[in-house]
Amino acid sequence: MHLAYPAVLAALLFCTGLYGVLARRNAILVLMSVELMLNAVNLNLVAFDAWLSRAAEDTLHSGQALALFTIAIAAAEIGIGLAIVLAVYRNRGTSDVDRLRDTAEGHDPDRDATGRALPAPAAGEKAEATA
């Protein structure tokens, strides 16, 4: 097989993952998009390893070893990331990345990200929030 096929597939996977990271608001979908990007890197590592080992008569297979290392790092990343997302979901009630901006230092809960005052909640909403 020619090297261009897995390289194009890896580029498509990486671009799909990059779009998912930039466009998604749900933290779990962002983690899944990062996994897509890591899988694209793994595909490139294995494809270039196979291509270079045929050209150089090399039997070291360092690309495959790096791919296994990347898989181990990705497994640790998804485990820790999922634990953090679940802890944030329990505390905040949402996993929406845009709504988690109030965790930043100096955030005023009565103002939005641009500094403008938020509208006051209706009387019924205030009673439900405190109940």
C-alpha positions as a printed Julia matrix, in Angstrom:
131×3 Matrix{Float64}:
   0.0    0.0    0.0
   1.23   3.48  -0.79
   2.06   5.86   2.08
  -0.39   8.52   0.88
  -3.5    6.53   1.82
  -2.89   6.26   5.57
  -1.44   9.79   5.63
  -4.6   11.25   4.07
  -6.8    9.19   6.42
  -4.76  10.39   9.4
  -5.08  13.99   8.24
  -8.85  13.61   7.95
  -9.05  12.04  11.42
  -6.9   14.79  12.89
  -8.96  17.55  11.27
 -12.18  15.95  12.5
 -10.76  15.78  16.02
  -9.55  19.38  15.84
 -13.0   20.53  14.73
 -14.52  18.59  17.62
 -12.2   20.22  20.15
 -12.87  23.71  18.84
 -16.63  23.43  18.21
 -17.98  21.24  20.99
 -19.18  22.5   24.33
 -19.61  19.19  26.12
 -16.43  18.17  27.92
 -16.89  14.47  27.15
 -17.15  15.17  23.42
 -13.99  17.28  23.68
 -12.19  14.3   25.26
 -13.45  12.03  22.46
 -12.15  14.51  19.89
  -8.73  14.5   21.54
  -8.78  10.71  21.26
  -9.47  11.02  17.52
  -6.45  13.29  17.19
  -4.25  10.83  19.1
  -5.45   7.97  16.9
  -4.49   9.98  13.82
  -1.0   10.37  15.26
  -0.85   6.61  15.95
  -1.85   5.85  12.38
   0.92   8.11  11.09
   3.47   6.53  13.43
   2.68   3.01  12.28
   2.43   3.94   8.58
   5.74   5.78   8.53
   7.37   3.01  10.55
   6.27   0.42   7.99
   7.4    2.66   5.13
  10.79   3.44   6.63
  11.48  -0.12   7.76
  10.97  -1.39   4.19
  13.26   1.29   2.82
  16.05   0.86   5.38
  15.77  -2.85   6.16
  15.27  -1.84   9.79
  13.7   -4.23  12.29
  13.53  -1.89  15.29
   9.88  -0.82  14.72
  10.24   2.35  16.76
   7.04   3.82  15.27
   5.0    0.93  16.62
   6.65   1.28  20.02
   5.81   4.99  20.06
   2.23   4.16  19.06
   1.92   1.81  22.05
   3.31   4.56  24.29
   0.76   7.0   22.87
  -2.05   4.5   23.5
  -0.96   4.17  27.13
  -0.83   7.95  27.54
  -4.27   8.28  25.91
  -5.75   5.7   28.28
  -4.39   7.58  31.28
  -5.61  10.88  29.84
  -9.13   9.62  29.26
  -9.32   8.07  32.72
  -8.17  11.2   34.52
 -10.13  13.48  32.22
 -13.34  11.52  32.72
 -12.85  11.58  36.49
 -12.41  15.36  36.41
 -15.46  15.82  34.18
 -17.6   13.65  36.48
 -16.42  15.56  39.56
 -17.2   18.89  37.9
 -20.6   17.57  36.8
 -21.44  16.53  40.36
 -20.44  19.92  41.76
 -21.8   22.21  39.02
 -24.59  20.15  37.48
 -23.3   20.61  33.93
 -20.43  19.5   31.74
 -20.83  22.44  29.35
 -17.39  23.98  28.92
 -18.75  27.49  28.34
 -20.71  27.47  31.6
 -17.66  26.53  33.66
 -16.06  29.95  33.3
 -17.11  30.88  36.83
 -14.29  28.7   38.13
 -11.82  31.4   37.09
 -10.44  33.67  39.79
 -12.17  37.0   40.22
 -15.38  35.99  38.48
 -18.43  37.96  39.54
 -21.51  35.69  39.33
 -23.72  38.73  38.57
 -21.72  39.62  35.43
 -21.06  37.75  32.17
 -17.63  37.11  30.59
 -17.53  40.59  29.01
 -18.23  42.38  32.32
 -21.83  43.35  31.57
 -24.4   42.88  34.33
 -26.65  39.86  33.95
 -30.42  40.37  34.11
 -31.92  39.76  37.55
 -33.81  36.44  37.81
 -37.56  36.47  38.2
 -38.97  36.04  41.71
 -40.03  32.45  41.01
 -36.56  31.49  39.76
 -34.87  32.91  42.85
 -37.13  30.91  45.16
 -36.49  27.7   43.24
 -32.72  28.22  43.24
 -32.58  28.64  47.04
 -35.04  25.82  47.8
